[in-house]
Structure formats: structure tokens, C-alpha cells
Coordinates of C-alpha atoms in Angstrom, one line a residue:
M1441 CA 72.1 102.2 30.2
T1442 CA 70.6 100.5 32.6
T1443 CA 67.5 101.6 33.4
Y1444 CA 66.1 101.0 37.0
D1445 CA 62.1 99.7 38.6
D1446 CA 59.9 101.4 40.2
R1447 CA 61.9 101.7 43.2
A1448 CA 66.1 102.3 43.3
S1449 CA 67.8 100.5 45.5
L1450 CA 70.5 101.7 47.3
T1451 CA 73.6 99.2 45.2
D1452 CA 71.5 101.3 42.8
L1453 CA 72.2 104.4 44.0
T1454 CA 75.6 104.1 45.1
T1455 CA 76.8 102.6 41.8
T1456 CA 75.3 104.6 38.8
A1457 CA 76.4 107.8 41.2
E1458 CA 79.6 106.0 41.3
R1459 CA 79.8 106.2 37.3
V1460 CA 78.8 109.4 37.5
R1461 CA 81.0 111.1 39.9
R1462 CA 84.1 109.4 37.7
S1463 CA 82.9 110.6 34.7
V1464 CA 83.4 114.6 36.2
E1465 CA 86.1 113.4 38.2
S1466 CA 87.7 112.8 34.4
V1467 CA 87.4 116.6 33.8
I1468 CA 87.3 117.6 37.3
E1469 CA 91.3 117.2 38.6
G1470 CA 91.9 116.3 42.3
K1471 CA 88.7 117.9 43.8
P1472 CA 87.2 115.3 44.8
E1473 CA 85.4 116.6 47.5
V1474 CA 83.5 119.0 45.3
V1475 CA 82.6 116.2 42.7
R1476 CA 80.8 114.1 45.8
L1477 CA 79.1 117.5 47.0
S1478 CA 77.9 118.6 43.9
L1479 CA 75.9 114.9 43.6
T1480 CA 74.6 115.4 46.8
V1481 CA 72.8 117.9 45.9
L1482 CA 71.6 116.7 43.3
L1483 CA 70.2 113.4 45.0
A1484 CA 68.7 115.6 47.9
E1485 CA 66.9 118.1 44.5
G1486 CA 69.2 121.4 45.7
H1487 CA 70.8 124.0 44.1
L1488 CA 74.1 124.2 44.2
L1489 CA 76.2 127.2 43.5
I1490 CA 79.3 127.9 42.1
E1491 CA 81.5 131.0 44.3
D1492 CA 85.7 131.0 43.4
V1493 CA 88.3 132.4 41.9
P1494 CA 88.4 132.8 38.0
G1495 CA 89.8 130.9 36.3
V1496 CA 89.7 127.8 38.9
G1497 CA 86.9 125.7 37.1
K1498 CA 83.7 126.6 37.9
T1499 CA 82.0 126.4 34.8
M1500 CA 83.7 123.6 33.9
L1501 CA 82.5 121.5 37.1
A1502 CA 78.9 123.0 35.7
K1503 CA 79.3 121.5 32.4
A1504 CA 80.5 118.0 33.7
L1505 CA 77.7 116.9 35.7
A1506 CA 75.3 118.2 33.0
R1507 CA 77.5 116.5 30.1
S1508 CA 77.5 113.5 32.5
I1509 CA 73.9 112.7 32.2
D1510 CA 71.7 112.2 29.9
C1511 CA 69.0 114.8 30.9
S1512 CA 68.4 118.4 29.0
V1513 CA 70.8 120.9 29.7
R1514 CA 70.4 124.5 29.2
R1515 CA 73.7 127.6 29.9
I1516 CA 72.7 131.0 30.3
Q1517 CA 74.9 133.2 30.3
F1518 CA 74.2 135.9 32.6
T1519 CA 74.8 139.6 31.2
P1520 CA 73.1 143.3 32.4
D1521 CA 71.0 143.4 29.7
L1522 CA 69.3 140.0 30.6
L1523 CA 66.6 140.6 30.3
P1524 CA 63.7 138.1 33.4
S1525 CA 60.9 136.8 29.7
D1526 CA 65.3 135.2 28.5
I1527 CA 65.4 132.8 31.6
T1528 CA 61.4 132.2 32.2
G1529 CA 59.4 132.6 28.8
V1530 CA 57.1 135.1 26.7
S1531 CA 53.6 134.4 25.3
I1532 CA 53.6 135.9 22.2
F1533 CA 50.4 136.9 19.8
D1534 CA 50.4 134.1 17.0
Q1535 CA 48.4 135.6 14.4
Q1536 CA 46.6 132.7 11.9
R1537 CA 45.3 131.3 15.2
R1538 CA 44.4 135.0 17.3
E1539 CA 45.5 133.2 20.7
F1540 CA 48.4 133.7 22.5
E1541 CA 51.5 131.5 22.9
F1542 CA 54.3 130.2 25.0
K1543 CA 58.1 130.2 24.6
P1544 CA 59.8 128.3 26.7
G1545 CA 62.7 129.9 27.8
A1546 CA 66.1 128.7 29.0
I1547 CA 65.2 127.3 32.1
F1548 CA 62.8 124.8 31.3
A1549 CA 65.5 122.2 31.3
Q1550 CA 66.7 119.3 33.9
I1551 CA 69.7 121.4 34.1
V1552 CA 70.0 124.8 34.1
I1553 CA 74.2 126.2 34.2
G1554 CA 73.9 129.9 34.9
D1555 CA 76.8 131.0 34.9
E1556 CA 78.2 134.4 36.4
I1557 CA 74.8 134.5 37.6
N1558 CA 75.3 137.7 40.3
R1559 CA 76.2 140.1 36.4
A1560 CA 72.4 140.1 35.6
S1561 CA 70.4 143.2 37.3
P1562 CA 68.0 142.0 40.4
K1563 CA 65.2 142.2 38.4
T1564 CA 66.5 139.6 36.3
Q1565 CA 67.9 137.3 38.9
S1566 CA 64.5 137.3 40.4
A1567 CA 63.6 134.7 37.5
L1568 CA 64.9 132.4 38.9
L1569 CA 63.3 132.5 42.2
E1570 CA 60.0 131.1 41.7
S1571 CA 61.6 127.5 39.9
M1572 CA 64.4 127.1 42.7
E1573 CA 61.8 126.9 45.1
E1574 CA 58.6 125.8 43.1
R1575 CA 59.9 124.6 40.3
Q1576 CA 57.1 126.5 38.5
V1577 CA 57.0 129.5 35.9
T1578 CA 54.5 131.4 36.2
I1579 CA 53.6 134.1 33.4
D1580 CA 50.4 135.9 32.8
G1581 CA 48.3 133.8 35.0
H1582 CA 49.4 130.5 34.3
S1583 CA 51.8 128.2 35.3
Y1584 CA 54.3 126.3 33.5
E1585 CA 56.0 122.8 35.2
L1586 CA 59.6 122.3 35.2
P1587 CA 61.0 118.6 34.5
D1588 CA 61.8 116.4 36.8
P1589 CA 65.5 116.2 37.8
F1590 CA 65.9 120.0 38.1
M1591 CA 69.2 121.3 39.6
V1592 CA 70.8 124.5 39.0
V1593 CA 74.1 124.8 39.1
A1594 CA 75.5 128.8 38.9
T1595 CA 78.8 130.3 38.8
Q1596 CA 80.0 133.4 40.3
N1597 CA 83.4 135.4 41.2
P1598 CA 84.4 136.8 44.5
V1599 CA 86.3 139.3 43.6
E1600 CA 85.2 141.3 40.8
M1601 CA 82.2 143.5 41.9
E1602 CA 82.5 145.8 39.3
G1603 CA 79.7 145.5 37.7
T1604 CA 78.2 142.7 39.2
Y1605 CA 74.5 142.9 41.1
P1606 CA 75.2 141.1 44.2
L1607 CA 72.5 137.9 44.5
P1608 CA 69.8 139.4 47.0
E1609 CA 69.6 137.1 50.7
A1610 CA 66.1 135.8 49.4
Q1611 CA 68.5 133.7 46.2
R1612 CA 71.4 133.4 48.2
D1613 CA 69.0 130.6 50.8
R1614 CA 67.3 128.9 47.6
F1615 CA 70.8 127.5 46.6
M1616 CA 70.9 124.5 48.8
A1617 CA 74.5 124.5 49.1
R1618 CA 77.9 126.8 47.8
V1619 CA 81.0 125.5 47.8
S1620 CA 84.1 126.0 45.9
I1621 CA 87.2 124.5 44.5
G1622 CA 90.2 126.1 45.3
Y1623 CA 93.5 126.3 43.2
P1624 CA 94.2 122.6 42.2
S1625 CA 98.0 121.1 43.7
P1626 CA 100.9 121.0 42.2
E1627 CA 100.6 117.5 40.4
A1628 CA 96.9 117.8 39.6
E1629 CA 98.4 121.1 38.1
L1630 CA 100.8 119.4 36.2
Q1631 CA 98.4 116.5 35.3
M1632 CA 95.5 119.1 34.1
L1633 CA 98.5 120.7 30.9
D1634 CA 98.8 117.6 29.9
V1635 CA 94.8 116.4 29.8
H1636 CA 93.8 120.0 29.1
G1637 CA 96.8 120.9 27.1
G1638 CA 95.6 120.1 22.5
V1639 CA 91.3 119.5 23.4
S1640 CA 88.5 119.7 25.6
P1641 CA 87.8 116.8 27.8
L1642 CA 83.8 117.6 27.6
D1643 CA 84.6 116.5 24.1
D1644 CA 84.7 113.0 25.1
L1645 CA 82.3 113.1 27.8
Q1646 CA 80.0 111.0 27.2
P1647 CA 76.5 110.4 29.5
V1648 CA 77.0 107.4 32.4
A1649 CA 73.8 107.8 33.9
H1650 CA 69.9 108.7 31.8
A1651 CA 67.5 111.3 34.0
H1652 CA 65.2 108.6 34.8
D1653 CA 67.9 107.0 36.8
I1654 CA 68.6 109.9 38.4
A1655 CA 65.3 110.9 39.5
K1656 CA 64.7 106.4 40.7
L1657 CA 67.9 107.5 43.2
I1658 CA 65.6 111.2 44.5
E1659 CA 63.3 109.0 45.1
A1660 CA 65.5 106.2 47.3
V1661 CA 67.4 109.2 49.5
R1662 CA 63.2 110.0 50.8
T1663 CA 63.0 106.8 52.5
V1664 CA 66.5 107.8 54.7
H1665 CA 66.1 107.3 58.3
V1666 CA 67.0 110.1 60.1
A1667 CA 66.5 109.2 63.8
D1668 CA 64.4 112.6 66.2
A1669 CA 68.5 112.5 68.0
V1670 CA 69.7 113.8 64.2
R1671 CA 67.1 115.6 63.5
Q1672 CA 66.8 117.5 66.7
Y1673 CA 70.7 118.0 66.1
A1674 CA 70.1 119.6 62.8
V1675 CA 68.1 122.3 63.9
Q1676 CA 70.1 123.4 67.5
L1677 CA 72.7 124.2 64.7
V1678 CA 70.2 126.0 63.3
G1679 CA 69.1 127.7 65.7
A1680 CA 72.0 128.1 66.6
T1681 CA 73.3 131.2 64.3
R1682 CA 70.3 133.1 65.0
G1683 CA 71.3 134.1 68.0
H1684 CA 74.9 134.4 67.4
A1685 CA 76.3 137.4 68.0
D1686 CA 78.0 137.8 65.2
L1687 CA 75.3 137.1 63.2
R1688 CA 73.5 139.8 61.9
L1689 CA 71.1 137.6 60.0
G1690 CA 71.3 134.0 61.0
A1691 CA 70.0 130.7 58.9
S1692 CA 66.6 130.3 58.3
P1693 CA 63.9 127.5 58.2
R1694 CA 64.6 125.9 54.8
A1695 CA 68.1 125.9 55.5
T1696 CA 67.6 123.0 58.1
L1697 CA 65.5 121.4 55.3
H1698 CA 68.1 121.3 53.5
L1699 CA 71.0 119.7 55.4
L1700 CA 68.8 117.5 55.7
R1701 CA 67.7 115.9 52.8
A1702 CA 72.0 116.7 52.0
A1703 CA 72.9 114.1 55.3
K1704 CA 69.9 112.0 53.5
A1705 CA 71.8 112.1 50.2
T1706 CA 75.4 111.8 51.6
A1707 CA 74.0 108.7 53.6
A1708 CA 72.8 107.2 50.6
L1709 CA 76.3 107.4 48.7
A1710 CA 77.5 105.9 51.7
G1711 CA 75.8 103.1 51.2
R1712 CA 73.7 103.3 54.1
D1713 CA 70.2 104.3 54.7
Y1714 CA 70.4 106.2 58.1
C1715 CA 71.5 108.9 58.9
L1716 CA 74.2 109.8 61.4
P1717 CA 75.7 113.2 63.1
D1718 CA 78.6 113.1 61.2
D1719 CA 77.2 113.4 58.1
V1720 CA 75.3 116.7 59.2
Q1721 CA 78.8 117.4 60.1
G1722 CA 80.1 117.6 57.1
L1723 CA 77.2 119.7 55.2
A1724 CA 77.3 122.1 57.6
V1725 CA 79.6 125.4 56.2
A1726 CA 78.9 124.4 53.1
V1727 CA 74.8 124.4 54.0
L1728 CA 74.8 127.3 56.4
A1729 CA 77.5 129.8 55.5
H1730 CA 76.5 131.2 52.4
R1731 CA 73.3 132.3 53.9
L1732 CA 74.8 134.1 58.1
L1733 CA 75.7 137.6 57.3
P1734 CA 78.7 138.7 59.6
T1735 CA 78.0 141.9 61.6
A1736 CA 79.6 144.9 60.6
Q1737 CA 82.1 144.6 64.3
A1738 CA 82.8 140.6 63.2
Q1739 CA 83.2 142.4 59.5
L1740 CA 86.2 144.4 61.5
N1741 CA 87.5 141.5 63.5
R1742 CA 87.7 139.8 59.7
R1743 CA 85.6 136.6 61.7
T1744 CA 83.5 135.1 58.2
A1745 CA 80.4 132.7 58.4
E1746 CA 82.1 129.9 58.3
Q1747 CA 84.2 130.6 60.6
V1748 CA 81.1 131.1 63.0
V1749 CA 79.5 127.6 61.8
L1750 CA 83.1 126.0 63.2
E1751 CA 82.8 127.2 66.3
I1752 CA 79.0 126.3 66.4
L1753 CA 79.6 123.0 66.0
Q1754 CA 82.2 122.9 68.5
Q1755 CA 79.9 124.1 70.5
T1756 CA 77.2 122.0 70.2
P1757 CA 76.9 118.7 71.5
V1758 CA 76.8 115.9 69.6
P1759 CA 74.1 113.2 70.0
T1760 CA 75.8 110.2 70.5
A1761 CA 74.2 106.0 69.9
A1762 CA 70.9 105.7 71.8
G1763 CA 70.1 106.2 75.3
G1764 CA 73.9 108.1 75.4
A1765 CA 75.3 111.6 76.5
S1766 CA 75.8 113.9 74.3
V1767 CA 80.1 115.2 73.4
P1768 CA 81.3 117.8 72.2
A1769 CA 82.5 118.2 68.3
P1770 CA 85.2 117.9 67.9
P1771 CA 88.3 121.2 67.1
H1772 CA 88.2 122.4 63.7
R1773 CA 90.4 124.6 61.7
P1774 CA 90.0 128.0 61.1
G1775 CA 90.6 127.6 57.1
T1776 CA 91.4 130.6 54.7
A1777 CA 89.6 132.4 52.0
Y1778 CA 90.6 130.2 48.8
D1779 CA 92.7 126.7 51.1
T1780 CA 90.7 124.0 48.9
R1781 CA 91.9 122.1 52.4
Q1782 CA 89.5 124.5 54.2
Q1783 CA 87.2 125.2 51.4
P1784 CA 82.5 125.7 52.6
G1785 CA 82.1 121.7 51.4
V1786 CA 85.3 120.0 51.3
R1787 CA 86.1 120.2 54.6
R1788 CA 86.2 116.4 56.0
L1789 CA 85.2 116.4 59.6

């Protein structure tokens, strides 16, 4: 296993990320952009929401990413009878020692897989709020730090509404990005039959990176430079969602922060120590769309949040080289709900 000094270089980052990417793609065939976005969120210290129809590999993607890194992993199957203490932990009175002892819950892991997160009650869902934002858990007045690195990978089915509880806006806002895997191509589906027909490829998946390595790479991503023009561009994109006629809720300041963090990780994965406007453009749909709430009229007109973000990208001038004039963004084609070529996080700008 490769180890690094206190500061990891961009060469170390791209090398390690490439190993993780190949490992995950050995399980998830034909979805390179989805895998790349997952790595981007991991290195940007964010959380990932995988939302798609049943059976396309949402849980498989989360497990493959977790098993490719030698770190602590816990899986939580969200059900209506799941309690908040099952996630955060509980204090139990020790009769021999005559004092309370804290028993950590499933959230105390470096990668936490929340399967079908919208099947749990809102009370149980809210148990994740503090941990996802502050990376700690408070029980009986005591705060317990979560391990580093820490990432929540949650899945949900958008078409099954019976027995589910929609995620509140506050929790959706804590996910850095949302991705839809989409149906595989016929070629990828044929290859899946050969690979998955006998045994699960997860059985042979071995870690290709250590948690310590990922922590060093996260530190390297933090050093990526973001020019003032790129910062202003991100602020303009997010600000445009707050006054859009088709939206009754725009993106929060946290969305701006997540957009820039993800852009820095994207630049680092490309071997650059600086961000480009293209990095922000390529992530705008994946980072912003799931935080937006269309108006009733927009829903009647079948206007989706993704379409609104694409429209904002077209209308917002893109900064050019230092001192140059801004130019409009290239046009985009509106995507359909589960077209893999148009999915959030899959689009190439």
C-alpha cells in the first residue's frame, strides 16, 4: 500500500484516484462519469445522494466505492421502524461502574451507506443532520467527533412513493451532489451479464487506497487555487436561482460553498492546481438541481429543476482569461428524466 508524506502532490492524487476509479468501474460498467463524480464528492469532503429507479446499481456503486478504500464502512438499511439512536448511538447505564457508557451507532464509520434513506421517518432522517454538517454527534450533552475522512452515500428510489417520506429541504441541502446512474447501454448490459452472472464482482474487490491516503489527498484539494472571477461566476449562478420565476426556493449559500469545493476537486483530478469556469459549469446541475423547488406553475408546465439550471448556465456570462470580456455559456439540450446522456452529474459541458 502506498503512503504519502504530510503533503500529497497532485501526481499522488491523480494516481490514487485513478486506481480507485478503475476499481469501482470494474463493478459499475459503462458509467465513467458517475464514478468520477463520486470520487469528486469524496475528495471535496461532501456527501452523495444517488437517486434513480430500482435495479440500476445504486447500492452497488456505494459499496464498490467503500470497498475500494481501506477504511471503516457501515451500511444502514433505512426502514420505517428505524430509530434515531440506531444511527447515532445511545448511552447505557453500566451497573458495575455505576455510570453511563456511550455505545456508538452506525454513523461512526468513515463511509456510511444509507440505503433507501427516504423509507425512514422524518425523525430518524433528522439524526443525520448534525453528523453530515458538523461531523459530530451530540448525545446527552456530549459531542463525539466522527472519523476522518467521513462521507455519507445515500440512495433512494424516486418512483416508489408508498411507504416513503420525502427528504426535507434541510437534508437535501447537506448532500453536495445528486447523481442518477440511468439504464446501461446494451453493450454494458451484456457485459454485466457475463461479469455478474456467476458471482458478485464485489466479492473479489480489494482496497486500492488507504483512508490515510484519502485524507492527505483531501488536504491537497484544499490548496487548489480559485480565481476571483471564478468565485464571482459561482456566486452569480447560485444567485440566479434565488430570483428565478420558475423556482419557489433557490440554492443556499452552502450550495455555493459545495460548488466551489467540488470544482476544486475536479481540477485536482484533472491534474491542475487551479480552477476553470468549465469545472463549475460541469458540476452545476449535479450540485444545484436537487436543492431547488419548482413553483406549482412550473410543475404544471413540466419544467424540472435541471432544466432551470441549464437555462441559468446559458444566460450567465462565463469569465474568460484575466482582463478579457465575458461570453455566454454554450447552449445545452434539455434532458429527460432517466436518459443517461443527460443525467445530472453525467453531462459534459
